[in-house]
PDB file of C-alpha atoms in Angstrom:
ATOM      1  CA  UNK E   1      44.133 -13.627  -7.128  1.00 48.00           C
ATOM      2  CA  UNK E   2      42.834 -12.330  -3.800  1.00 50.00           C
ATOM      3  CA  UNK E   3      39.967 -14.284  -2.214  1.00 52.00           C
ATOM      4  CA  UNK E   4      36.454 -12.883  -2.436  1.00 57.00           C
ATOM      5  CA  UNK E   5      34.971 -11.396   0.742  1.00 58.00           C
ATOM      6  CA  UNK E   6      32.526 -13.687   2.554  1.00 52.00           C
ATOM      7  CA  UNK E   7      29.559 -11.537   1.480  1.00 59.00           C
ATOM      8  CA  UNK E   8      30.359 -11.646  -2.258  1.00 69.00           C
ATOM      9  CA  UNK E   9      27.774 -13.214  -4.604  1.00 77.00           C
ATOM     10  CA  UNK E  10      28.199 -15.399  -7.651  1.00 84.00           C
ATOM     11  CA  UNK E  11      27.564 -14.378 -11.245  1.00 88.00           C
ATOM     12  CA  UNK E  12      24.575 -16.730 -11.382  1.00 91.00           C
ATOM     13  CA  UNK E  13      22.997 -15.053  -8.356  1.00 90.00           C
ATOM     14  CA  UNK E  14      23.605 -11.589  -9.793  1.00 89.00           C
ATOM     15  CA  UNK E  15      22.086 -12.613 -13.113  1.00 92.00           C
ATOM     16  CA  UNK E  16      19.035 -14.102 -11.392  1.00 94.00           C
ATOM     17  CA  UNK E  17      18.412 -10.932  -9.413  1.00 94.00           C
ATOM     18  CA  UNK E  18      18.890  -8.736 -12.469  1.00 93.00           C
ATOM     19  CA  UNK E  19      16.317 -10.854 -14.305  1.00 96.00           C
ATOM     20  CA  UNK E  20      13.820 -10.603 -11.442  1.00 96.00           C
ATOM     21  CA  UNK E  21      14.295  -6.844 -11.187  1.00 97.00           C
ATOM     22  CA  UNK E  22      13.767  -6.515 -14.937  1.00 96.00           C
ATOM     23  CA  UNK E  23      10.563  -8.542 -14.750  1.00 97.00           C
ATOM     24  CA  UNK E  24       9.400  -6.459 -11.790  1.00 96.00           C
ATOM     25  CA  UNK E  25       9.876  -3.213 -13.714  1.00 96.00           C
ATOM     26  CA  UNK E  26       8.004  -4.719 -16.641  1.00 96.00           C
ATOM     27  CA  UNK E  27       5.190  -5.806 -14.315  1.00 96.00           C
ATOM     28  CA  UNK E  28       4.906  -2.327 -12.855  1.00 94.00           C
ATOM     29  CA  UNK E  29       4.742  -0.786 -16.330  1.00 94.00           C
ATOM     30  CA  UNK E  30       2.070  -3.312 -17.301  1.00 95.00           C
ATOM     31  CA  UNK E  31       0.138  -2.500 -14.121  1.00 93.00           C
ATOM     32  CA  UNK E  32       0.067   1.166 -15.071  1.00 91.00           C
ATOM     33  CA  UNK E  33      -1.107   0.212 -18.552  1.00 91.00           C
ATOM     34  CA  UNK E  34      -3.939  -1.912 -17.180  1.00 92.00           C
ATOM     35  CA  UNK E  35      -4.840   0.800 -14.680  1.00 89.00           C
ATOM     36  CA  UNK E  36      -5.483   3.247 -17.509  1.00 86.00           C
ATOM     37  CA  UNK E  37      -7.479   0.732 -19.528  1.00 89.00           C
ATOM     38  CA  UNK E  38      -9.621  -0.888 -16.849  1.00 88.00           C
ATOM     39  CA  UNK E  39      -9.704   1.490 -13.889  1.00 84.00           C
ATOM     40  CA  UNK E  40     -10.562   4.835 -15.485  1.00 81.00           C
ATOM     41  CA  UNK E  41     -12.463   6.076 -12.419  1.00 83.00           C
ATOM     42  CA  UNK E  42      -9.486   5.805 -10.077  1.00 82.00           C
ATOM     43  CA  UNK E  43      -6.501   5.820 -12.422  1.00 78.00           C
ATOM     44  CA  UNK E  44      -3.565   7.723 -10.995  1.00 76.00           C
ATOM     45  CA  UNK E  45      -5.540   8.711  -7.920  1.00 78.00           C
ATOM     46  CA  UNK E  46      -4.870   7.697  -4.322  1.00 80.00           C
ATOM     47  CA  UNK E  47      -6.975   4.565  -4.907  1.00 83.00           C
ATOM     48  CA  UNK E  48      -5.374   3.562  -8.199  1.00 87.00           C
ATOM     49  CA  UNK E  49      -2.706   0.968  -8.948  1.00 92.00           C
ATOM     50  CA  UNK E  50       0.187   3.408  -9.210  1.00 92.00           C
ATOM     51  CA  UNK E  51      -0.399   5.255  -5.940  1.00 92.00           C
ATOM     52  CA  UNK E  52      -1.194   2.034  -4.071  1.00 93.00           C
ATOM     53  CA  UNK E  53       1.953   0.381  -5.414  1.00 96.00           C
ATOM     54  CA  UNK E  54       4.036   3.364  -4.343  1.00 96.00           C
ATOM     55  CA  UNK E  55       2.749   2.895  -0.807  1.00 96.00           C
ATOM     56  CA  UNK E  56       3.374  -0.858  -0.902  1.00 97.00           C
ATOM     57  CA  UNK E  57       6.898  -0.390  -2.225  1.00 98.00           C
ATOM     58  CA  UNK E  58       7.838   2.183   0.420  1.00 98.00           C
ATOM     59  CA  UNK E  59       6.285   0.108   3.211  1.00 98.00           C
ATOM     60  CA  UNK E  60       8.323  -2.887   2.033  1.00 98.00           C
ATOM     61  CA  UNK E  61      11.475  -0.752   2.126  1.00 98.00           C
ATOM     62  CA  UNK E  62      10.718   0.243   5.709  1.00 98.00           C
ATOM     63  CA  UNK E  63      10.150  -3.379   6.739  1.00 98.00           C
ATOM     64  CA  UNK E  64      13.447  -4.486   5.186  1.00 98.00           C
ATOM     65  CA  UNK E  65      15.379  -1.675   6.865  1.00 98.00           C
ATOM     66  CA  UNK E  66      13.841  -2.412  10.261  1.00 98.00           C
ATOM     67  CA  UNK E  67      14.834  -6.051   9.895  1.00 98.00           C
ATOM     68  CA  UNK E  68      18.396  -5.187   8.860  1.00 98.00           C
ATOM     69  CA  UNK E  69      18.798  -2.748  11.735  1.00 97.00           C
ATOM     70  CA  UNK E  70      16.956  -4.486  14.558  1.00 97.00           C
ATOM     71  CA  UNK E  71      17.443  -8.176  13.773  1.00 97.00           C
ATOM     72  CA  UNK E  72      20.636  -8.458  11.753  1.00 97.00           C
ATOM     73  CA  UNK E  73      22.153  -5.397  13.471  1.00 96.00           C
ATOM     74  CA  UNK E  74      24.206  -4.398  10.459  1.00 97.00           C
ATOM     75  CA  UNK E  75      25.167  -0.721  10.048  1.00 97.00           C
ATOM     76  CA  UNK E  76      22.557   0.502  12.562  1.00 97.00           C
ATOM     77  CA  UNK E  77      23.366   4.215  12.291  1.00 97.00           C
ATOM     78  CA  UNK E  78      23.328   4.344   8.513  1.00 97.00           C
ATOM     79  CA  UNK E  79      20.202   2.209   8.246  1.00 98.00           C
ATOM     80  CA  UNK E  80      18.473   4.527  10.717  1.00 98.00           C
ATOM     81  CA  UNK E  81      19.069   7.434   8.345  1.00 97.00           C
ATOM     82  CA  UNK E  82      17.841   5.377   5.397  1.00 98.00           C
ATOM     83  CA  UNK E  83      14.770   4.356   7.386  1.00 98.00           C
ATOM     84  CA  UNK E  84      14.021   7.972   8.272  1.00 98.00           C
ATOM     85  CA  UNK E  85      14.272   8.961   4.621  1.00 97.00           C
ATOM     86  CA  UNK E  86      12.090   6.135   3.319  1.00 98.00           C
ATOM     87  CA  UNK E  87       9.475   6.376   6.078  1.00 98.00           C
ATOM     88  CA  UNK E  88       9.240  10.139   5.542  1.00 97.00           C
ATOM     89  CA  UNK E  89       8.583   9.430   1.862  1.00 97.00           C
ATOM     90  CA  UNK E  90       5.930   6.900   2.853  1.00 97.00           C
ATOM     91  CA  UNK E  91       4.183   9.448   5.070  1.00 97.00           C
ATOM     92  CA  UNK E  92       4.413  12.053   2.316  1.00 94.00           C
ATOM     93  CA  UNK E  93       2.613   9.689  -0.062  1.00 93.00           C
ATOM     94  CA  UNK E  94      -0.268   9.495   2.431  1.00 93.00           C
ATOM     95  CA  UNK E  95      -0.804  13.274   2.493  1.00 89.00           C
ATOM     96  CA  UNK E  96      -4.265  12.999   0.946  1.00 86.00           C
ATOM     97  CA  UNK E  97      -5.567  10.610   3.602  1.00 90.00           C
ATOM     98  CA  UNK E  98      -3.879  12.435   6.470  1.00 91.00           C
ATOM     99  CA  UNK E  99      -5.205  15.807   5.337  1.00 86.00           C
ATOM    100  CA  UNK E 100      -8.686  14.405   4.764  1.00 84.00           C
ATOM    101  CA  UNK E 101      -9.093  12.204   7.848  1.00 88.00           C
ATOM    102  CA  UNK E 102      -6.879  13.986  10.381  1.00 88.00           C
ATOM    103  CA  UNK E 103      -6.034  17.608   9.609  1.00 89.00           C
ATOM    104  CA  UNK E 104      -4.358  19.734   6.966  1.00 89.00           C
ATOM    105  CA  UNK E 105      -0.573  19.402   6.833  1.00 90.00           C
ATOM    106  CA  UNK E 106      -0.567  16.462   9.263  1.00 93.00           C
ATOM    107  CA  UNK E 107       1.998  14.724   7.097  1.00 94.00           C
ATOM    108  CA  UNK E 108       4.443  17.588   7.628  1.00 95.00           C
ATOM    109  CA  UNK E 109       4.212  17.183  11.390  1.00 95.00           C
ATOM    110  CA  UNK E 110       4.714  13.424  11.178  1.00 96.00           C
ATOM    111  CA  UNK E 111       7.665  13.765   8.806  1.00 96.00           C
ATOM    112  CA  UNK E 112       9.271  16.290  11.145  1.00 97.00           C
ATOM    113  CA  UNK E 113       8.840  13.916  14.085  1.00 97.00           C
ATOM    114  CA  UNK E 114      10.550  11.194  12.074  1.00 97.00           C
ATOM    115  CA  UNK E 115      13.382  13.128  10.478  1.00 97.00           C
ATOM    116  CA  UNK E 116      14.612  15.448  13.226  1.00 97.00           C
ATOM    117  CA  UNK E 117      15.276  12.820  15.945  1.00 97.00           C
ATOM    118  CA  UNK E 118      16.897  10.533  13.372  1.00 97.00           C
ATOM    119  CA  UNK E 119      19.171  13.301  12.124  1.00 97.00           C
ATOM    120  CA  UNK E 120      20.058  14.232  15.694  1.00 97.00           C
ATOM    121  CA  UNK E 121      21.027  10.626  16.457  1.00 97.00           C
ATOM    122  CA  UNK E 122      23.144  10.328  13.317  1.00 96.00           C
ATOM    123  CA  UNK E 123      24.912  13.612  14.043  1.00 96.00           C
ATOM    124  CA  UNK E 124      25.545  12.486  17.613  1.00 97.00           C
ATOM    125  CA  UNK E 125      27.088   9.260  16.296  1.00 96.00           C
ATOM    126  CA  UNK E 126      28.542  10.791  13.128  1.00 96.00           C
ATOM    127  CA  UNK E 127      31.850   8.922  13.295  1.00 97.00           C
ATOM    128  CA  UNK E 128      30.040   5.598  13.451  1.00 97.00           C
ATOM    129  CA  UNK E 129      27.848   6.717  10.555  1.00 97.00           C
ATOM    130  CA  UNK E 130      30.859   7.677   8.442  1.00 97.00           C
ATOM    131  CA  UNK E 131      32.508   4.330   9.124  1.00 97.00           C
ATOM    132  CA  UNK E 132      29.360   2.455   8.119  1.00 97.00           C
ATOM    133  CA  UNK E 133      28.750   4.635   5.073  1.00 97.00           C
ATOM    134  CA  UNK E 134      32.296   4.008   3.874  1.00 95.00           C
ATOM    135  CA  UNK E 135      31.354   0.348   3.487  1.00 94.00           C
ATOM    136  CA  UNK E 136      27.856   0.902   2.152  1.00 96.00           C
ATOM    137  CA  UNK E 137      28.911   3.447  -0.477  1.00 95.00           C
ATOM    138  CA  UNK E 138      30.892   0.731  -2.269  1.00 93.00           C
ATOM    139  CA  UNK E 139      27.956  -1.633  -2.703  1.00 94.00           C
ATOM    140  CA  UNK E 140      25.485  -2.287  -5.505  1.00 93.00           C
ATOM    141  CA  UNK E 141      22.710  -1.366  -3.082  1.00 96.00           C
ATOM    142  CA  UNK E 142      24.023   2.170  -2.723  1.00 97.00           C
ATOM    143  CA  UNK E 143      24.207   2.590  -6.493  1.00 96.00           C
ATOM    144  CA  UNK E 144      20.593   1.523  -6.852  1.00 97.00           C
ATOM    145  CA  UNK E 145      19.523   3.745  -3.956  1.00 98.00           C
ATOM    146  CA  UNK E 146      21.266   6.783  -5.435  1.00 98.00           C
ATOM    147  CA  UNK E 147      19.661   6.107  -8.814  1.00 97.00           C
ATOM    148  CA  UNK E 148      16.225   5.786  -7.198  1.00 97.00           C
ATOM    149  CA  UNK E 149      16.617   9.066  -5.325  1.00 97.00           C
ATOM    150  CA  UNK E 150      17.745  10.894  -8.465  1.00 98.00           C
ATOM    151  CA  UNK E 151      14.850   9.521 -10.507  1.00 97.00           C
ATOM    152  CA  UNK E 152      12.186  10.171  -7.853  1.00 96.00           C
ATOM    153  CA  UNK E 153      13.232  13.437  -6.286  1.00 95.00           C
ATOM    154  CA  UNK E 154      15.064  15.173  -9.126  1.00 95.00           C
ATOM    155  CA  UNK E 155      14.022  13.898 -12.547  1.00 96.00           C
ATOM    156  CA  UNK E 156      10.315  13.292 -11.817  1.00 94.00           C
ATOM    157  CA  UNK E 157       9.938  16.749 -10.253  1.00 91.00           C
ATOM    158  CA  UNK E 158      11.601  18.499 -13.184  1.00 92.00           C
ATOM    159  CA  UNK E 159       9.860  16.353 -15.791  1.00 92.00           C
ATOM    160  CA  UNK E 160       6.490  16.959 -14.119  1.00 88.00           C
ATOM    161  CA  UNK E 161       6.699  20.743 -14.231  1.00 90.00           C
ATOM    162  CA  UNK E 162       3.418  22.248 -15.356  1.00 89.00           C
ATOM    163  CA  UNK E 163       5.102  24.845 -17.599  1.00 91.00           C
ATOM    164  CA  UNK E 164       6.869  22.077 -19.497  1.00 90.00           C
ATOM    165  CA  UNK E 165       3.654  20.176 -20.190  1.00 90.00           C
ATOM    166  CA  UNK E 166       1.785  23.339 -21.120  1.00 91.00           C
ATOM    167  CA  UNK E 167       4.492  24.079 -23.673  1.00 91.00           C
ATOM    168  CA  UNK E 168       4.353  20.527 -25.044  1.00 87.00           C
ATOM    169  CA  UNK E 169       0.564  20.180 -25.255  1.00 85.00           C
ATOM    170  CA  UNK E 170      -0.282  23.854 -25.833  1.00 85.00           C
ATOM    171  CA  UNK E 171      -4.052  24.267 -26.197  1.00 87.00           C
ATOM    172  CA  UNK E 172      -4.508  20.515 -25.620  1.00 87.00           C
ATOM    173  CA  UNK E 173      -3.036  20.723 -22.130  1.00 87.00           C
ATOM    174  CA  UNK E 174      -4.779  18.565 -19.537  1.00 85.00           C
ATOM    175  CA  UNK E 175      -3.317  18.218 -16.054  1.00 83.00           C
ATOM    176  CA  UNK E 176      -3.822  14.446 -16.148  1.00 81.00           C
ATOM    177  CA  UNK E 177      -0.984  14.078 -18.648  1.00 82.00           C
ATOM    178  CA  UNK E 178       1.451  15.801 -16.312  1.00 85.00           C
ATOM    179  CA  UNK E 179       0.269  13.827 -13.273  1.00 84.00           C
ATOM    180  CA  UNK E 180       0.471  10.491 -15.071  1.00 86.00           C
ATOM    181  CA  UNK E 181       4.020  11.130 -16.265  1.00 88.00           C
ATOM    182  CA  UNK E 182       5.191  12.328 -12.858  1.00 90.00           C
ATOM    183  CA  UNK E 183       3.558   9.539 -10.855  1.00 91.00           C
ATOM    184  CA  UNK E 184       4.799   6.818 -13.197  1.00 92.00           C
ATOM    185  CA  UNK E 185       8.378   8.076 -12.956  1.00 95.00           C
ATOM    186  CA  UNK E 186       8.050   8.328  -9.172  1.00 95.00           C
ATOM    187  CA  UNK E 187       7.013   4.684  -9.030  1.00 96.00           C
ATOM    188  CA  UNK E 188      10.030   3.736 -11.129  1.00 96.00           C
ATOM    189  CA  UNK E 189      12.300   5.586  -8.703  1.00 97.00           C
ATOM    190  CA  UNK E 190      10.661   4.014  -5.657  1.00 98.00           C
ATOM    191  CA  UNK E 191      11.097   0.606  -7.288  1.00 98.00           C
ATOM    192  CA  UNK E 192      14.827   1.220  -7.660  1.00 98.00           C
ATOM    193  CA  UNK E 193      14.959   2.145  -3.980  1.00 98.00           C
ATOM    194  CA  UNK E 194      13.149  -1.108  -3.141  1.00 98.00           C
ATOM    195  CA  UNK E 195      15.681  -3.082  -5.186  1.00 98.00           C
ATOM    196  CA  UNK E 196      18.403  -1.275  -3.249  1.00 98.00           C
ATOM    197  CA  UNK E 197      16.841  -2.296   0.053  1.00 98.00           C
ATOM    198  CA  UNK E 198      16.517  -5.890  -1.133  1.00 97.00           C
ATOM    199  CA  UNK E 199      20.200  -5.889  -2.052  1.00 97.00           C
ATOM    200  CA  UNK E 200      21.013  -4.353   1.330  1.00 98.00           C
ATOM    201  CA  UNK E 201      18.990  -7.070   3.068  1.00 97.00           C
ATOM    202  CA  UNK E 202      20.855  -9.876   1.302  1.00 96.00           C
ATOM    203  CA  UNK E 203      24.193  -8.178   1.906  1.00 96.00           C
ATOM    204  CA  UNK E 204      23.420  -7.636   5.597  1.00 96.00           C
ATOM    205  CA  UNK E 205      22.374 -11.258   5.955  1.00 95.00           C
ATOM    206  CA  UNK E 206      25.665 -12.436   4.474  1.00 93.00           C
ATOM    207  CA  UNK E 207      27.604 -10.100   6.775  1.00 93.00           C
ATOM    208  CA  UNK E 208      25.572 -11.338   9.752  1.00 94.00           C
ATOM    209  CA  UNK E 209      26.307 -14.957   8.889  1.00 92.00           C
ATOM    210  CA  UNK E 210      30.011 -14.183   8.440  1.00 89.00           C
ATOM    211  CA  UNK E 211      30.075 -12.616  11.905  1.00 90.00           C
ATOM    212  CA  UNK E 212      28.474 -15.698  13.430  1.00 91.00           C
ATOM    213  CA  UNK E 213      30.928 -17.974  11.662  1.00 87.00           C
ATOM    214  CA  UNK E 214      34.009 -16.026  12.746  1.00 78.00           C
TER     215      UNK E 214
END
C-alpha cells in the first residue's frame, strides 16, 4: 500500500467536518425559518437574516482566501482567481447599499475593477495557474466549490424565474414566494462555497507545514 500524502486527513477528521457542515446547513435553514416567523418586517430583505448571512459567508470566504494566498502562500495564482470570483459576488450582494448610498450601478464598476486585473494576471501566468489547478481540481474543496457555484449561479437563477412561479401559483402569485426560494437557495450555494474555502484553508495549512518540514 502506498503511503498517504502528508496533507491527507484521517477518517475521524473527515467525519467530524461532515458533521459540522451538516449542523451548519441545519442552522442556516433554522435561521431562515426564524426570520420568517419573528422578523416579518425585514424578512428576505437586505437587513434580514438571509441576506446578512450571505454577506457574512462571502466575507469569510474572502478572508480565508487572503490568508491562504498571502500568509500560507499556497497556489497563489489559482487562489487569486478564486478571490476575484468570491469578492465580486460579495460586492454584487451589496448592490442595494451601493446604489442607494453611492450611485446607480456602482457595484458593476467595482466588480469590473476586481475581475479584470485578476483575469489579466492569471492569463499572464496561465502556466502557473494550470499547474496549481491540476492539484486543486483533485481535492474535496474543489468538489464543494463546483457544487456551490452550480447551486448559486445556475440552479437558483433557473428556479427563481418569475414565469415558473407565476405558472405554479397562478392567480395567487406573490413575488415574495419567488424571492424567498431564490435567496434561500443562494445562501445554500454560498454555504457550500464557504465549506470549500474552509477545506482549502486546512489543506493549504497542511501543505505549508509539509514544506517547512521538508
